[in-house]
Amino acid sequence: MKILIIGASGTIGKAVTEKLNASHEVITANHNSGDYQVDLGNKASITALFEKIGPVDAVVSTTGMAQFGTLEQLSDADYQLGLDNKLMGQVNLVRIGKAYLSEGGSVTLTSGFLAQNPIPGSISLSMVNGALEGFVRAAALELGESLRVNTVSPVFVTETAQAMGMGTEGTLSAEQTANAYQASIEGNMTGQILDVRDYV
């Protein structure tokens, strides 16, 4: 398959790219690096990306920005970042990308376990992750068999936790996390929220 990976330079993105490179043609896109550049928070940038690349069999997003902070700390701009980038950026990958995907192709997005397991300071991320999961379930009903759409829900990645000086209990490595993305792309499920812990 010809697969576009957006966010390929990130911790999870690198692992997904390496895993899929073994048996597929992988095209990478990031904000400032990769085969192509894209601003996920800019709809015109997403359209331009697909125009340059042309038809693909699968799209994977392992990126999306949102701001950590408490209810009292977050400003309107902080909330808007998550809404524009992690939520609508990934929603627009489906809205725009469906015209460039082959019949039966797939889009795999990234939400996160904070949708179901919020922690203090995760209010914006929990909000956009939950909204994204609702979008995937509903979009799959309308897309039918022509296009599959799923989202992977990662837990904290071991490498990230270590870099932040946090404990690693309950984390999974980027390589383990990448298994769920591979399952979404190579499987036949749609409208699913893939818990990475089910694919270790």
JSON list of N, CA and C in Angstrom, two decimals, residues 21-71:
[
{"chain": "A", "resi": 21, "resn": "ASN", "atom": "N", "xyz": [7.22, 0.58, 6.94]},
{"chain": "A", "resi": 21, "resn": "ASN", "atom": "CA", "xyz": [8.21, 0.62, 5.86]},
{"chain": "A", "resi": 21, "resn": "ASN", "atom": "C", "xyz": [8.62, -0.77, 5.40]},
{"chain": "A", "resi": 22, "resn": "ALA", "atom": "N", "xyz": [8.48, -1.75, 6.27]},
{"chain": "A", "resi": 22, "resn": "ALA", "atom": "CA", "xyz": [8.92, -3.11, 5.95]},
{"chain": "A", "resi": 22, "resn": "ALA", "atom": "C", "xyz": [8.14, -3.71, 4.80]},
{"chain": "A", "resi": 23, "resn": "SER", "atom": "N", "xyz": [6.87, -3.33, 4.65]},
{"chain": "A", "resi": 23, "resn": "SER", "atom": "CA", "xyz": [6.05, -3.97, 3.62]},
{"chain": "A", "resi": 23, "resn": "SER", "atom": "C", "xyz": [5.18, -3.01, 2.81]},
{"chain": "A", "resi": 24, "resn": "HIS", "atom": "N", "xyz": [5.34, -1.71, 3.00]},
{"chain": "A", "resi": 24, "resn": "HIS", "atom": "CA", "xyz": [4.53, -0.74, 2.28]},
{"chain": "A", "resi": 24, "resn": "HIS", "atom": "C", "xyz": [5.38, 0.42, 1.79]},
{"chain": "A", "resi": 25, "resn": "GLU", "atom": "N", "xyz": [4.84, 1.20, 0.86]},
{"chain": "A", "resi": 25, "resn": "GLU", "atom": "CA", "xyz": [5.48, 2.44, 0.42]},
{"chain": "A", "resi": 25, "resn": "GLU", "atom": "C", "xyz": [5.01, 3.55, 1.34]},
{"chain": "A", "resi": 26, "resn": "VAL", "atom": "N", "xyz": [5.92, 4.13, 2.10]},
{"chain": "A", "resi": 26, "resn": "VAL", "atom": "CA", "xyz": [5.57, 5.13, 3.10]},
{"chain": "A", "resi": 26, "resn": "VAL", "atom": "C", "xyz": [6.02, 6.52, 2.66]},
{"chain": "A", "resi": 27, "resn": "ILE", "atom": "N", "xyz": [5.10, 7.48, 2.75]},
{"chain": "A", "resi": 27, "resn": "ILE", "atom": "CA", "xyz": [5.39, 8.88, 2.50]},
{"chain": "A", "resi": 27, "resn": "ILE", "atom": "C", "xyz": [5.23, 9.62, 3.83]},
{"chain": "A", "resi": 28, "resn": "THR", "atom": "N", "xyz": [6.21, 10.43, 4.19]},
{"chain": "A", "resi": 28, "resn": "THR", "atom": "CA", "xyz": [6.17, 11.11, 5.49]},
{"chain": "A", "resi": 28, "resn": "THR", "atom": "C", "xyz": [5.88, 12.60, 5.33]},
{"chain": "A", "resi": 29, "resn": "ALA", "atom": "N", "xyz": [5.13, 13.13, 6.29]},
{"chain": "A", "resi": 29, "resn": "ALA", "atom": "CA", "xyz": [4.83, 14.56, 6.32]},
{"chain": "A", "resi": 29, "resn": "ALA", "atom": "C", "xyz": [4.88, 15.04, 7.76]},
{"chain": "A", "resi": 30, "resn": "ASN", "atom": "N", "xyz": [5.52, 16.18, 7.97]},
{"chain": "A", "resi": 30, "resn": "ASN", "atom": "CA", "xyz": [5.63, 16.78, 9.29]},
{"chain": "A", "resi": 30, "resn": "ASN", "atom": "C", "xyz": [5.49, 18.29, 9.14]},
{"chain": "A", "resi": 31, "resn": "HIS", "atom": "N", "xyz": [5.54, 18.98, 10.25]},
{"chain": "A", "resi": 31, "resn": "HIS", "atom": "CA", "xyz": [5.41, 20.44, 10.19]},
{"chain": "A", "resi": 31, "resn": "HIS", "atom": "C", "xyz": [6.62, 21.07, 9.51]},
{"chain": "A", "resi": 32, "resn": "ASN", "atom": "N", "xyz": [7.82, 20.57, 9.83]},
{"chain": "A", "resi": 32, "resn": "ASN", "atom": "CA", "xyz": [9.04, 21.18, 9.29]},
{"chain": "A", "resi": 32, "resn": "ASN", "atom": "C", "xyz": [10.00, 20.21, 8.63]},
{"chain": "A", "resi": 33, "resn": "SER", "atom": "N", "xyz": [9.63, 18.93, 8.52]},
{"chain": "A", "resi": 33, "resn": "SER", "atom": "CA", "xyz": [10.57, 17.95, 7.97]},
{"chain": "A", "resi": 33, "resn": "SER", "atom": "C", "xyz": [9.78, 16.88, 7.19]},
{"chain": "A", "resi": 34, "resn": "GLY", "atom": "N", "xyz": [10.47, 15.82, 6.81]},
{"chain": "A", "resi": 34, "resn": "GLY", "atom": "CA", "xyz": [9.82, 14.73, 6.09]},
{"chain": "A", "resi": 34, "resn": "GLY", "atom": "C", "xyz": [9.80, 14.95, 4.59]},
{"chain": "A", "resi": 35, "resn": "ASP", "atom": "N", "xyz": [9.14, 14.04, 3.88]},
{"chain": "A", "resi": 35, "resn": "ASP", "atom": "CA", "xyz": [9.04, 14.15, 2.43]},
{"chain": "A", "resi": 35, "resn": "ASP", "atom": "C", "xyz": [8.23, 15.39, 2.03]},
{"chain": "A", "resi": 36, "resn": "TYR", "atom": "N", "xyz": [7.24, 15.72, 2.85]},
{"chain": "A", "resi": 36, "resn": "TYR", "atom": "CA", "xyz": [6.38, 16.88, 2.60]},
{"chain": "A", "resi": 36, "resn": "TYR", "atom": "C", "xyz": [6.14, 17.60, 3.93]},
{"chain": "A", "resi": 37, "resn": "GLN", "atom": "N", "xyz": [5.76, 18.88, 3.86]},
{"chain": "A", "resi": 37, "resn": "GLN", "atom": "CA", "xyz": [5.45, 19.64, 5.06]},
{"chain": "A", "resi": 37, "resn": "GLN", "atom": "C", "xyz": [3.96, 19.99, 5.07]},
{"chain": "A", "resi": 38, "resn": "VAL", "atom": "N", "xyz": [3.38, 20.00, 6.25]},
{"chain": "A", "resi": 38, "resn": "VAL", "atom": "CA", "xyz": [1.96, 20.33, 6.39]},
{"chain": "A", "resi": 38, "resn": "VAL", "atom": "C", "xyz": [1.71, 20.95, 7.75]},
{"chain": "A", "resi": 39, "resn": "ASP", "atom": "N", "xyz": [0.79, 21.90, 7.78]},
{"chain": "A", "resi": 39, "resn": "ASP", "atom": "CA", "xyz": [0.32, 22.50, 9.03]},
{"chain": "A", "resi": 39, "resn": "ASP", "atom": "C", "xyz": [-1.06, 21.91, 9.30]},
{"chain": "A", "resi": 40, "resn": "LEU", "atom": "N", "xyz": [-1.15, 21.02, 10.27]},
{"chain": "A", "resi": 40, "resn": "LEU", "atom": "CA", "xyz": [-2.39, 20.30, 10.53]},
{"chain": "A", "resi": 40, "resn": "LEU", "atom": "C", "xyz": [-3.53, 21.25, 10.92]},
{"chain": "A", "resi": 41, "resn": "GLY", "atom": "N", "xyz": [-3.19, 22.39, 11.48]},
{"chain": "A", "resi": 41, "resn": "GLY", "atom": "CA", "xyz": [-4.21, 23.35, 11.89]},
{"chain": "A", "resi": 41, "resn": "GLY", "atom": "C", "xyz": [-4.68, 24.26, 10.77]},
{"chain": "A", "resi": 42, "resn": "ASN", "atom": "N", "xyz": [-4.20, 24.03, 9.57]},
{"chain": "A", "resi": 42, "resn": "ASN", "atom": "CA", "xyz": [-4.52, 24.88, 8.42]},
{"chain": "A", "resi": 42, "resn": "ASN", "atom": "C", "xyz": [-5.13, 24.01, 7.32]},
{"chain": "A", "resi": 43, "resn": "LYS", "atom": "N", "xyz": [-6.43, 24.21, 7.05]},
{"chain": "A", "resi": 43, "resn": "LYS", "atom": "CA", "xyz": [-7.14, 23.38, 6.08]},
{"chain": "A", "resi": 43, "resn": "LYS", "atom": "C", "xyz": [-6.53, 23.49, 4.68]},
{"chain": "A", "resi": 44, "resn": "ALA", "atom": "N", "xyz": [-6.13, 24.69, 4.30]},
{"chain": "A", "resi": 44, "resn": "ALA", "atom": "CA", "xyz": [-5.53, 24.89, 2.98]},
{"chain": "A", "resi": 44, "resn": "ALA", "atom": "C", "xyz": [-4.21, 24.13, 2.86]},
{"chain": "A", "resi": 45, "resn": "SER", "atom": "N", "xyz": [-3.46, 24.04, 3.93]},
{"chain": "A", "resi": 45, "resn": "SER", "atom": "CA", "xyz": [-2.20, 23.31, 3.93]},
{"chain": "A", "resi": 45, "resn": "SER", "atom": "C", "xyz": [-2.44, 21.81, 3.74]},
{"chain": "A", "resi": 46, "resn": "ILE", "atom": "N", "xyz": [-3.49, 21.30, 4.35]},
{"chain": "A", "resi": 46, "resn": "ILE", "atom": "CA", "xyz": [-3.84, 19.88, 4.20]},
{"chain": "A", "resi": 46, "resn": "ILE", "atom": "C", "xyz": [-4.25, 19.59, 2.75]},
{"chain": "A", "resi": 47, "resn": "THR", "atom": "N", "xyz": [-5.07, 20.47, 2.18]},
{"chain": "A", "resi": 47, "resn": "THR", "atom": "CA", "xyz": [-5.49, 20.31, 0.78]},
{"chain": "A", "resi": 47, "resn": "THR", "atom": "C", "xyz": [-4.28, 20.32, -0.15]},
{"chain": "A", "resi": 48, "resn": "ALA", "atom": "N", "xyz": [-3.36, 21.26, 0.08]},
{"chain": "A", "resi": 48, "resn": "ALA", "atom": "CA", "xyz": [-2.16, 21.36, -0.75]},
{"chain": "A", "resi": 48, "resn": "ALA", "atom": "C", "xyz": [-1.31, 20.09, -0.65]},
{"chain": "A", "resi": 49, "resn": "LEU", "atom": "N", "xyz": [-1.24, 19.52, 0.54]},
{"chain": "A", "resi": 49, "resn": "LEU", "atom": "CA", "xyz": [-0.48, 18.28, 0.73]},
{"chain": "A", "resi": 49, "resn": "LEU", "atom": "C", "xyz": [-1.04, 17.16, -0.14]},
{"chain": "A", "resi": 50, "resn": "PHE", "atom": "N", "xyz": [-2.35, 16.96, -0.09]},
{"chain": "A", "resi": 50, "resn": "PHE", "atom": "CA", "xyz": [-2.95, 15.89, -0.89]},
{"chain": "A", "resi": 50, "resn": "PHE", "atom": "C", "xyz": [-2.81, 16.17, -2.38]},
{"chain": "A", "resi": 51, "resn": "GLU", "atom": "N", "xyz": [-2.89, 17.44, -2.77]},
{"chain": "A", "resi": 51, "resn": "GLU", "atom": "CA", "xyz": [-2.72, 17.79, -4.18]},
{"chain": "A", "resi": 51, "resn": "GLU", "atom": "C", "xyz": [-1.33, 17.40, -4.68]},
{"chain": "A", "resi": 52, "resn": "LYS", "atom": "N", "xyz": [-0.33, 17.60, -3.84]},
{"chain": "A", "resi": 52, "resn": "LYS", "atom": "CA", "xyz": [1.05, 17.26, -4.21]},
{"chain": "A", "resi": 52, "resn": "LYS", "atom": "C", "xyz": [1.27, 15.76, -4.28]},
{"chain": "A", "resi": 53, "resn": "ILE", "atom": "N", "xyz": [0.70, 15.03, -3.33]},
{"chain": "A", "resi": 53, "resn": "ILE", "atom": "CA", "xyz": [0.97, 13.59, -3.22]},
{"chain": "A", "resi": 53, "resn": "ILE", "atom": "C", "xyz": [0.11, 12.78, -4.18]},
{"chain": "A", "resi": 54, "resn": "GLY", "atom": "N", "xyz": [-1.15, 13.17, -4.34]},
{"chain": "A", "resi": 54, "resn": "GLY", "atom": "CA", "xyz": [-2.05, 12.41, -5.20]},
{"chain": "A", "resi": 54, "resn": "GLY", "atom": "C", "xyz": [-2.64, 11.22, -4.47]},
{"chain": "A", "resi": 55, "resn": "PRO", "atom": "N", "xyz": [-3.15, 10.23, -5.20]},
{"chain": "A", "resi": 55, "resn": "PRO", "atom": "CA", "xyz": [-3.87, 9.11, -4.60]},
{"chain": "A", "resi": 55, "resn": "PRO", "atom": "C", "xyz": [-3.01, 8.30, -3.63]},
{"chain": "A", "resi": 56, "resn": "VAL", "atom": "N", "xyz": [-3.61, 7.90, -2.53]},
{"chain": "A", "resi": 56, "resn": "VAL", "atom": "CA", "xyz": [-2.96, 7.02, -1.54]},
{"chain": "A", "resi": 56, "resn": "VAL", "atom": "C", "xyz": [-3.95, 5.95, -1.10]},
{"chain": "A", "resi": 57, "resn": "ASP", "atom": "N", "xyz": [-3.43, 4.91, -0.47]},
{"chain": "A", "resi": 57, "resn": "ASP", "atom": "CA", "xyz": [-4.28, 3.82, 0.02]},
{"chain": "A", "resi": 57, "resn": "ASP", "atom": "C", "xyz": [-4.63, 3.97, 1.49]},
{"chain": "A", "resi": 58, "resn": "ALA", "atom": "N", "xyz": [-3.81, 4.71, 2.22]},
{"chain": "A", "resi": 58, "resn": "ALA", "atom": "CA", "xyz": [-4.07, 4.90, 3.66]},
{"chain": "A", "resi": 58, "resn": "ALA", "atom": "C", "xyz": [-3.41, 6.19, 4.13]},
{"chain": "A", "resi": 59, "resn": "VAL", "atom": "N", "xyz": [-4.06, 6.82, 5.10]},
{"chain": "A", "resi": 59, "resn": "VAL", "atom": "CA", "xyz": [-3.52, 8.01, 5.75]},
{"chain": "A", "resi": 59, "resn": "VAL", "atom": "C", "xyz": [-3.46, 7.73, 7.25]},
{"chain": "A", "resi": 60, "resn": "VAL", "atom": "N", "xyz": [-2.35, 8.08, 7.86]},
{"chain": "A", "resi": 60, "resn": "VAL", "atom": "CA", "xyz": [-2.16, 7.90, 9.30]},
{"chain": "A", "resi": 60, "resn": "VAL", "atom": "C", "xyz": [-1.77, 9.24, 9.92]},
{"chain": "A", "resi": 61, "resn": "SER", "atom": "N", "xyz": [-2.42, 9.62, 10.98]},
{"chain": "A", "resi": 61, "resn": "SER", "atom": "CA", "xyz": [-2.02, 10.80, 11.74]},
{"chain": "A", "resi": 61, "resn": "SER", "atom": "C", "xyz": [-1.57, 10.37, 13.12]},
{"chain": "A", "resi": 62, "resn": "THR", "atom": "N", "xyz": [-0.33, 10.67, 13.44]},
{"chain": "A", "resi": 62, "resn": "THR", "atom": "CA", "xyz": [0.19, 10.38, 14.79]},
{"chain": "A", "resi": 62, "resn": "THR", "atom": "C", "xyz": [0.52, 11.68, 15.51]},
{"chain": "A", "resi": 63, "resn": "THR", "atom": "N", "xyz": [-0.17, 12.74, 15.13]},
{"chain": "A", "resi": 63, "resn": "THR", "atom": "CA", "xyz": [0.15, 14.06, 15.67]},
{"chain": "A", "resi": 63, "resn": "THR", "atom": "C", "xyz": [-1.12, 14.79, 16.07]},
{"chain": "A", "resi": 64, "resn": "GLY", "atom": "N", "xyz": [-0.95, 16.00, 16.54]},
{"chain": "A", "resi": 64, "resn": "GLY", "atom": "CA", "xyz": [-2.07, 16.82, 16.96]},
{"chain": "A", "resi": 64, "resn": "GLY", "atom": "C", "xyz": [-1.74, 17.54, 18.25]},
{"chain": "A", "resi": 65, "resn": "MET", "atom": "N", "xyz": [-1.78, 18.86, 18.22]},
{"chain": "A", "resi": 65, "resn": "MET", "atom": "CA", "xyz": [-1.39, 19.66, 19.38]},
{"chain": "A", "resi": 65, "resn": "MET", "atom": "C", "xyz": [-2.59, 20.06, 20.22]},
{"chain": "A", "resi": 66, "resn": "ALA", "atom": "N", "xyz": [-2.41, 20.04, 21.52]},
{"chain": "A", "resi": 66, "resn": "ALA", "atom": "CA", "xyz": [-3.39, 20.54, 22.48]},
{"chain": "A", "resi": 66, "resn": "ALA", "atom": "C", "xyz": [-2.62, 20.95, 23.74]},
{"chain": "A", "resi": 67, "resn": "GLN", "atom": "N", "xyz": [-3.23, 21.82, 24.53]},
{"chain": "A", "resi": 67, "resn": "GLN", "atom": "CA", "xyz": [-2.51, 22.42, 25.66]},
{"chain": "A", "resi": 67, "resn": "GLN", "atom": "C", "xyz": [-2.90, 21.77, 26.98]},
{"chain": "A", "resi": 68, "resn": "PHE", "atom": "N", "xyz": [-1.90, 21.35, 27.74]},
{"chain": "A", "resi": 68, "resn": "PHE", "atom": "CA", "xyz": [-2.13, 20.93, 29.11]},
{"chain": "A", "resi": 68, "resn": "PHE", "atom": "C", "xyz": [-2.39, 22.15, 29.98]},
{"chain": "A", "resi": 69, "resn": "GLY", "atom": "N", "xyz": [-3.22, 22.00, 30.98]},
{"chain": "A", "resi": 69, "resn": "GLY", "atom": "CA", "xyz": [-3.50, 23.10, 31.90]},
{"chain": "A", "resi": 69, "resn": "GLY", "atom": "C", "xyz": [-4.82, 22.86, 32.61]},
{"chain": "A", "resi": 70, "resn": "THR", "atom": "N", "xyz": [-4.99, 23.47, 33.76]},
{"chain": "A", "resi": 70, "resn": "THR", "atom": "CA", "xyz": [-6.21, 23.28, 34.54]},
{"chain": "A", "resi": 70, "resn": "THR", "atom": "C", "xyz": [-7.33, 24.18, 34.01]},
{"chain": "A", "resi": 71, "resn": "LEU", "atom": "N", "xyz": [-8.52, 23.95, 34.52]},
{"chain": "A", "resi": 71, "resn": "LEU", "atom": "CA", "xyz": [-9.69, 24.74, 34.15]},
{"chain": "A", "resi": 71, "resn": "LEU", "atom": "C", "xyz": [-9.43, 26.23, 34.39]}
]
